[in-house]
PDB file of C-alpha atoms in Angstrom:
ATOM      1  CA  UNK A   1       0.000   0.000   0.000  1.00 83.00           C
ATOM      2  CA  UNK A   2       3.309   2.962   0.820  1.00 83.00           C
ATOM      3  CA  UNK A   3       3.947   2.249  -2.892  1.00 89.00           C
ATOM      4  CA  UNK A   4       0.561   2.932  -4.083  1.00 90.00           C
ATOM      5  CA  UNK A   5       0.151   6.204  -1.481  1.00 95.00           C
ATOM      6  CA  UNK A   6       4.146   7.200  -2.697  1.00 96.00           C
ATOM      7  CA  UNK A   7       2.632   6.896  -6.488  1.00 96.00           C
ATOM      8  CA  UNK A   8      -0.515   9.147  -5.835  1.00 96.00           C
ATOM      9  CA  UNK A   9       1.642  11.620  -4.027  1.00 97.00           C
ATOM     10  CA  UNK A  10       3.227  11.809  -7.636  1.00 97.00           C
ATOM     11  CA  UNK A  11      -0.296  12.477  -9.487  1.00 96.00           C
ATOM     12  CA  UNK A  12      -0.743  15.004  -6.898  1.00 97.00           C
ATOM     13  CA  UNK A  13       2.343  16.884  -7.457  1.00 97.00           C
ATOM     14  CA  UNK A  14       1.906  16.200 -11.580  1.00 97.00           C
ATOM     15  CA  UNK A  15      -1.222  17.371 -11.042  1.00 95.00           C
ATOM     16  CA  UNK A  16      -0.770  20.716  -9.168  1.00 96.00           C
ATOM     17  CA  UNK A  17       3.012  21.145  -9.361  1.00 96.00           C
ATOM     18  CA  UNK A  18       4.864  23.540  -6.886  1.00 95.00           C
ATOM     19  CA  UNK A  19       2.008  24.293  -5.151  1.00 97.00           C
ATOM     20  CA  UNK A  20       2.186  21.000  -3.793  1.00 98.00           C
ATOM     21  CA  UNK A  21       4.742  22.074  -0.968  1.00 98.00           C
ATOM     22  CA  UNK A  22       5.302  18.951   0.828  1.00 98.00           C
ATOM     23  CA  UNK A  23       3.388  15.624   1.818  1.00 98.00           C
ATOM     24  CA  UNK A  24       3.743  13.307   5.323  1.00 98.00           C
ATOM     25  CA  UNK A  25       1.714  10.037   5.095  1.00 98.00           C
ATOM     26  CA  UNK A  26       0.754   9.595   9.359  1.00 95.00           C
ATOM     27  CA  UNK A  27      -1.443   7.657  10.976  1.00 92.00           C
ATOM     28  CA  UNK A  28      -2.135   3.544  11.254  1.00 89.00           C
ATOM     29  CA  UNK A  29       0.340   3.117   7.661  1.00 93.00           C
ATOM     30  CA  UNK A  30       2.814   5.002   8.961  1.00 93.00           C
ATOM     31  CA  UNK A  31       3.013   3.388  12.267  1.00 91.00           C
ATOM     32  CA  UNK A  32       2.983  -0.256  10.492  1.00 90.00           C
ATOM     33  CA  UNK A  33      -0.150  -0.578  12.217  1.00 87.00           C
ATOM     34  CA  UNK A  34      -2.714  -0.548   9.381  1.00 86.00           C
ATOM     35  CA  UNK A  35      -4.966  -3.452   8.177  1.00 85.00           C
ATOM     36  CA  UNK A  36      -7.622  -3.683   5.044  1.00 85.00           C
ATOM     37  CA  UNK A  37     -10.058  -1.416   6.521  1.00 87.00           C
ATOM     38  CA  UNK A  38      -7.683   1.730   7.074  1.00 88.00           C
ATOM     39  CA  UNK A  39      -7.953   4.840   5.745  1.00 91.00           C
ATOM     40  CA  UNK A  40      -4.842   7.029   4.211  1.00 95.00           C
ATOM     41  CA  UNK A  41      -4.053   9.823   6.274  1.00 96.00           C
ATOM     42  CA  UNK A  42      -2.222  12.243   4.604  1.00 98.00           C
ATOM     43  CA  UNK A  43      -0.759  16.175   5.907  1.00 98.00           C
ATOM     44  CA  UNK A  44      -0.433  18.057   2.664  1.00 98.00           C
ATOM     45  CA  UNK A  45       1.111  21.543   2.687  1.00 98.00           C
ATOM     46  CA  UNK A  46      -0.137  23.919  -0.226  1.00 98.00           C
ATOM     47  CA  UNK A  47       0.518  26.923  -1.007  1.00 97.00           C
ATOM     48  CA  UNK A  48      -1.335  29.583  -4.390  1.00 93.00           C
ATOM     49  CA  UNK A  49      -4.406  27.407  -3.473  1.00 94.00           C
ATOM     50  CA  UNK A  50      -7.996  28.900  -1.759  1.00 91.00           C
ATOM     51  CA  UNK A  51      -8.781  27.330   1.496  1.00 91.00           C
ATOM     52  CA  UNK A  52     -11.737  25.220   1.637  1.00 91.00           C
ATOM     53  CA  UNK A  53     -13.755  22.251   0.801  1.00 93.00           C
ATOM     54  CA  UNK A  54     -13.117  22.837  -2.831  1.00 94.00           C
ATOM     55  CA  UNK A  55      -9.394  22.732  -2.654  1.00 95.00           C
ATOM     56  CA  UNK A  56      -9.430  19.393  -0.203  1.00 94.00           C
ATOM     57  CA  UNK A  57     -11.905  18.047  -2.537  1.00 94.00           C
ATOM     58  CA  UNK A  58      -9.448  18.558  -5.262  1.00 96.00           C
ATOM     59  CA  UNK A  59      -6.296  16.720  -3.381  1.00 96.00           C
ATOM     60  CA  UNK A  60      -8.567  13.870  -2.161  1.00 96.00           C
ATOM     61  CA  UNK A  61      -9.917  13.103  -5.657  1.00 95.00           C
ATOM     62  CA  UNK A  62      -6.416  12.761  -6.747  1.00 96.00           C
ATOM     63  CA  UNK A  63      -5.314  10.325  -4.252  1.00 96.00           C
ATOM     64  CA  UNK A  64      -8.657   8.561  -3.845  1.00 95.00           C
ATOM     65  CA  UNK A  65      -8.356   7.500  -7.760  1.00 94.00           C
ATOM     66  CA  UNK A  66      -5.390   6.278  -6.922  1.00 92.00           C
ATOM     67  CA  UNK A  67      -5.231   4.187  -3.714  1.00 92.00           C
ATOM     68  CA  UNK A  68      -9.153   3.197  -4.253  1.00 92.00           C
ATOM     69  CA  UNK A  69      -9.215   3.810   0.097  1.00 90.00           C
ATOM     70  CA  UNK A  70     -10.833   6.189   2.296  1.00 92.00           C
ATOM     71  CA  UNK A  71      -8.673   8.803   2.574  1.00 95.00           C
ATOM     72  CA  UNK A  72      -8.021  11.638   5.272  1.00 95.00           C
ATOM     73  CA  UNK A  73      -6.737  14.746   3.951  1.00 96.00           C
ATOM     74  CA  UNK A  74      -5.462  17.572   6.081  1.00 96.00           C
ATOM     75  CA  UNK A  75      -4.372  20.373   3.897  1.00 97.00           C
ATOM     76  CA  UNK A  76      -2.398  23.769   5.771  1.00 96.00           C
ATOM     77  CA  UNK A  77      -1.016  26.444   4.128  1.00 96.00           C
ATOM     78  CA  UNK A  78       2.467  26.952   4.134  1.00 95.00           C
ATOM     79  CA  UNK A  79       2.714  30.268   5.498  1.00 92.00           C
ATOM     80  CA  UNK A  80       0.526  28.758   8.510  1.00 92.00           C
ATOM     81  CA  UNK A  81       2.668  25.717   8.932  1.00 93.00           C
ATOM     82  CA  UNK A  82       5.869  27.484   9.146  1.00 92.00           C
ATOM     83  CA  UNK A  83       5.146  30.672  10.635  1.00 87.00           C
ATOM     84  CA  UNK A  84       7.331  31.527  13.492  1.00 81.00           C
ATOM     85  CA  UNK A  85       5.335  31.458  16.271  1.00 81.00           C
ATOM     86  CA  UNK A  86       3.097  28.456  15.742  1.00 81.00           C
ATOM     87  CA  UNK A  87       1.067  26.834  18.472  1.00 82.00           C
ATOM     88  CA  UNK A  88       1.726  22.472  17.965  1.00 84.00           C
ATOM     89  CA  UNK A  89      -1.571  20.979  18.855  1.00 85.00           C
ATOM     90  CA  UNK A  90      -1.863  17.500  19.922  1.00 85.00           C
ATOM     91  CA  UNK A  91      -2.745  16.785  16.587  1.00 89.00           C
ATOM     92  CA  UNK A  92      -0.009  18.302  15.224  1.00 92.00           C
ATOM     93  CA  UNK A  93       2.237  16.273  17.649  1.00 92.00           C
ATOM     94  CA  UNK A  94       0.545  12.757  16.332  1.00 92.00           C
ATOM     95  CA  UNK A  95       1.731  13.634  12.823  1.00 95.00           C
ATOM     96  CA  UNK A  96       5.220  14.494  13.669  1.00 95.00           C
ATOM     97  CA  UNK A  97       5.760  11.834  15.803  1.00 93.00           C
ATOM     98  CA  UNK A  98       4.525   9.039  13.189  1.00 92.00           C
ATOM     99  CA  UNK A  99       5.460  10.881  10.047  1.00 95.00           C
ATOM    100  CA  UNK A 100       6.646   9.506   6.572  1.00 97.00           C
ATOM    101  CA  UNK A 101       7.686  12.537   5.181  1.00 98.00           C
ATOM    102  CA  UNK A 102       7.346  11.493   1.257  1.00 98.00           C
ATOM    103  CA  UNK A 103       7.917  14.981  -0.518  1.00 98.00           C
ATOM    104  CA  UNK A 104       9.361  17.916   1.090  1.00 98.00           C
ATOM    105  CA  UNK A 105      12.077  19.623  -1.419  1.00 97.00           C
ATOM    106  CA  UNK A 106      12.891  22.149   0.986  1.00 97.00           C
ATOM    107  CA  UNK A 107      13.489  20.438   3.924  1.00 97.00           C
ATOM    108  CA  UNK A 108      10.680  22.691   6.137  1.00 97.00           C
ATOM    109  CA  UNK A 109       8.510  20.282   6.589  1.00 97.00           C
ATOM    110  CA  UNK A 110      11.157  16.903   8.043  1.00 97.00           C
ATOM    111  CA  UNK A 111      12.706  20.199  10.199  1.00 95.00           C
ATOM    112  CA  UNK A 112       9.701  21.171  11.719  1.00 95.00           C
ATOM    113  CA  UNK A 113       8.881  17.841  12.358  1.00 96.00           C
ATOM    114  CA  UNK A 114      12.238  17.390  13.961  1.00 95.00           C
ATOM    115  CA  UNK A 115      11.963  19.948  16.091  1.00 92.00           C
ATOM    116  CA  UNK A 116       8.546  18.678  17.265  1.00 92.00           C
ATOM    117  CA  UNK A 117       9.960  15.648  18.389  1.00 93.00           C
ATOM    118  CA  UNK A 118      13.178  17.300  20.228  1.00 91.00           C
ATOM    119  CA  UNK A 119      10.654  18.946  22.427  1.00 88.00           C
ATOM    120  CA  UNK A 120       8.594  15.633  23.259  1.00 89.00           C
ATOM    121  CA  UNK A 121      11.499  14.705  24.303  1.00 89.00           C
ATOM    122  CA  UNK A 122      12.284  17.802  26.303  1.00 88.00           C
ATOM    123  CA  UNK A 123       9.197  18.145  27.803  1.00 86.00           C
ATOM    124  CA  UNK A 124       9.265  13.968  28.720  1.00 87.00           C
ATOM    125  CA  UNK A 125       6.086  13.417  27.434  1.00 87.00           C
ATOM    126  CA  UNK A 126       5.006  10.437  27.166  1.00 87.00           C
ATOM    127  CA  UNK A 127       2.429   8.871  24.383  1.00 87.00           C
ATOM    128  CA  UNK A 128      -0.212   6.803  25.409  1.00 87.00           C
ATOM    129  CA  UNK A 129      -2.979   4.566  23.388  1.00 87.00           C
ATOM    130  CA  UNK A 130      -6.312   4.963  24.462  1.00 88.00           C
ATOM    131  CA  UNK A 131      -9.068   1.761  24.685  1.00 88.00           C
ATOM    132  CA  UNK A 132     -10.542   2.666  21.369  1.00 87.00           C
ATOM    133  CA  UNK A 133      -7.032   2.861  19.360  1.00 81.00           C
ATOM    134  CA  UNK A 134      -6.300   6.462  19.667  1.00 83.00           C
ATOM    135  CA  UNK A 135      -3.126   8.249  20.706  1.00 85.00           C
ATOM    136  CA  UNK A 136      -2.638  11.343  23.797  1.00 82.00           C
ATOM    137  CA  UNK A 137       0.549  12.336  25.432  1.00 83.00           C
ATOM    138  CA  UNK A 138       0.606  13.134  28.961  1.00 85.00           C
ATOM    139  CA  UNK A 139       4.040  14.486  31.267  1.00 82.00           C
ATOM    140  CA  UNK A 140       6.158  12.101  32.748  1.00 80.00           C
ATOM    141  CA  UNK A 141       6.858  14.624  35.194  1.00 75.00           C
ATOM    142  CA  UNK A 142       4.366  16.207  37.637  1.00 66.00           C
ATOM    143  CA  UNK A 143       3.690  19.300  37.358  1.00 61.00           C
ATOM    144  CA  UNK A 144       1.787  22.059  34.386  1.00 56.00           C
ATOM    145  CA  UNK A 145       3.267  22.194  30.876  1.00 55.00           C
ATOM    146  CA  UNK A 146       4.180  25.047  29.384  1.00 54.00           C
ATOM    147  CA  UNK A 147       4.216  26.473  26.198  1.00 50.00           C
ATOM    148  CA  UNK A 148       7.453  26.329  24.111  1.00 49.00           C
ATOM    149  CA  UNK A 149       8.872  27.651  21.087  1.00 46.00           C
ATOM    150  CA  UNK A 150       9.012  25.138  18.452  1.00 44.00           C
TER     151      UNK A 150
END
């Protein structure tokens, strides 16, 4: 299945060129946990493109054709994604943490990601799985969290 996701990441870069800005497969695939059933969960950074159901329509339909699987696209703008003073949400934190990065010609996007994890690690969080298959993070260390600079 990475072969057939690593191929529509292709279409979807033939298809809208540079303002494809880089893609991370996350989720169950990534984490070698998938089976049949799973969907394709895929972090796609844009840029020149209208934010909206219109423009996520437009990536899913490209990968969807491919990979014939139910597919979750979250699409950011760059500018959002590598502003300076961005706020990593748990979310956020998932994706690094399990990322395939699979295109990313400048590098932002496997640095970010990087730096994401350094602070995990900094902060000693710890990730946990939850009953239903879902993934937190919680402090290994009593005490409030506080934001960082990422």
């Amino acid at each position: 299945m990475l072969g057939l996701v690593k191929e529509a990441v292709n279409r979807l870069i033939e298809g809208l060129g540079d303002r494809v800005v880089a893609v991370a497969l996350f989720g169950s695939l990534a984490r070698s946990e998938s089976s049949e059933r799973s969907d394709i969960d895929l972090l796609v950074v844009v840029r020149g493109m209208r934010r909206g159901m219109e423009r996520r329509f437009t990536i899913y339909d490209i990968v969807h054709k491919m990979v014939r699987r139910d597919v979750t696209i979250i699409d950011v703008d760059e500018e959002e994604l590598f502003k300076e003073d961005i706020e990593v949400p748990p979310l956020l934190i998932n994706i690094a943490w399990d990322a395939l990065v699979l295109h990313d010609p400048s590098g932002r996007l496997s640095q970010l990601f990087e730096r994401v994890r350094t602070i995990v690690n900094k902060l000693n969080l710890d990730r946990y799985k939850t009953q239903d298959g879902k993934y937190g993070w919680k402090s290994s260390k009593p005490g409030r969290l506080k934001p960082v600079e990422v």
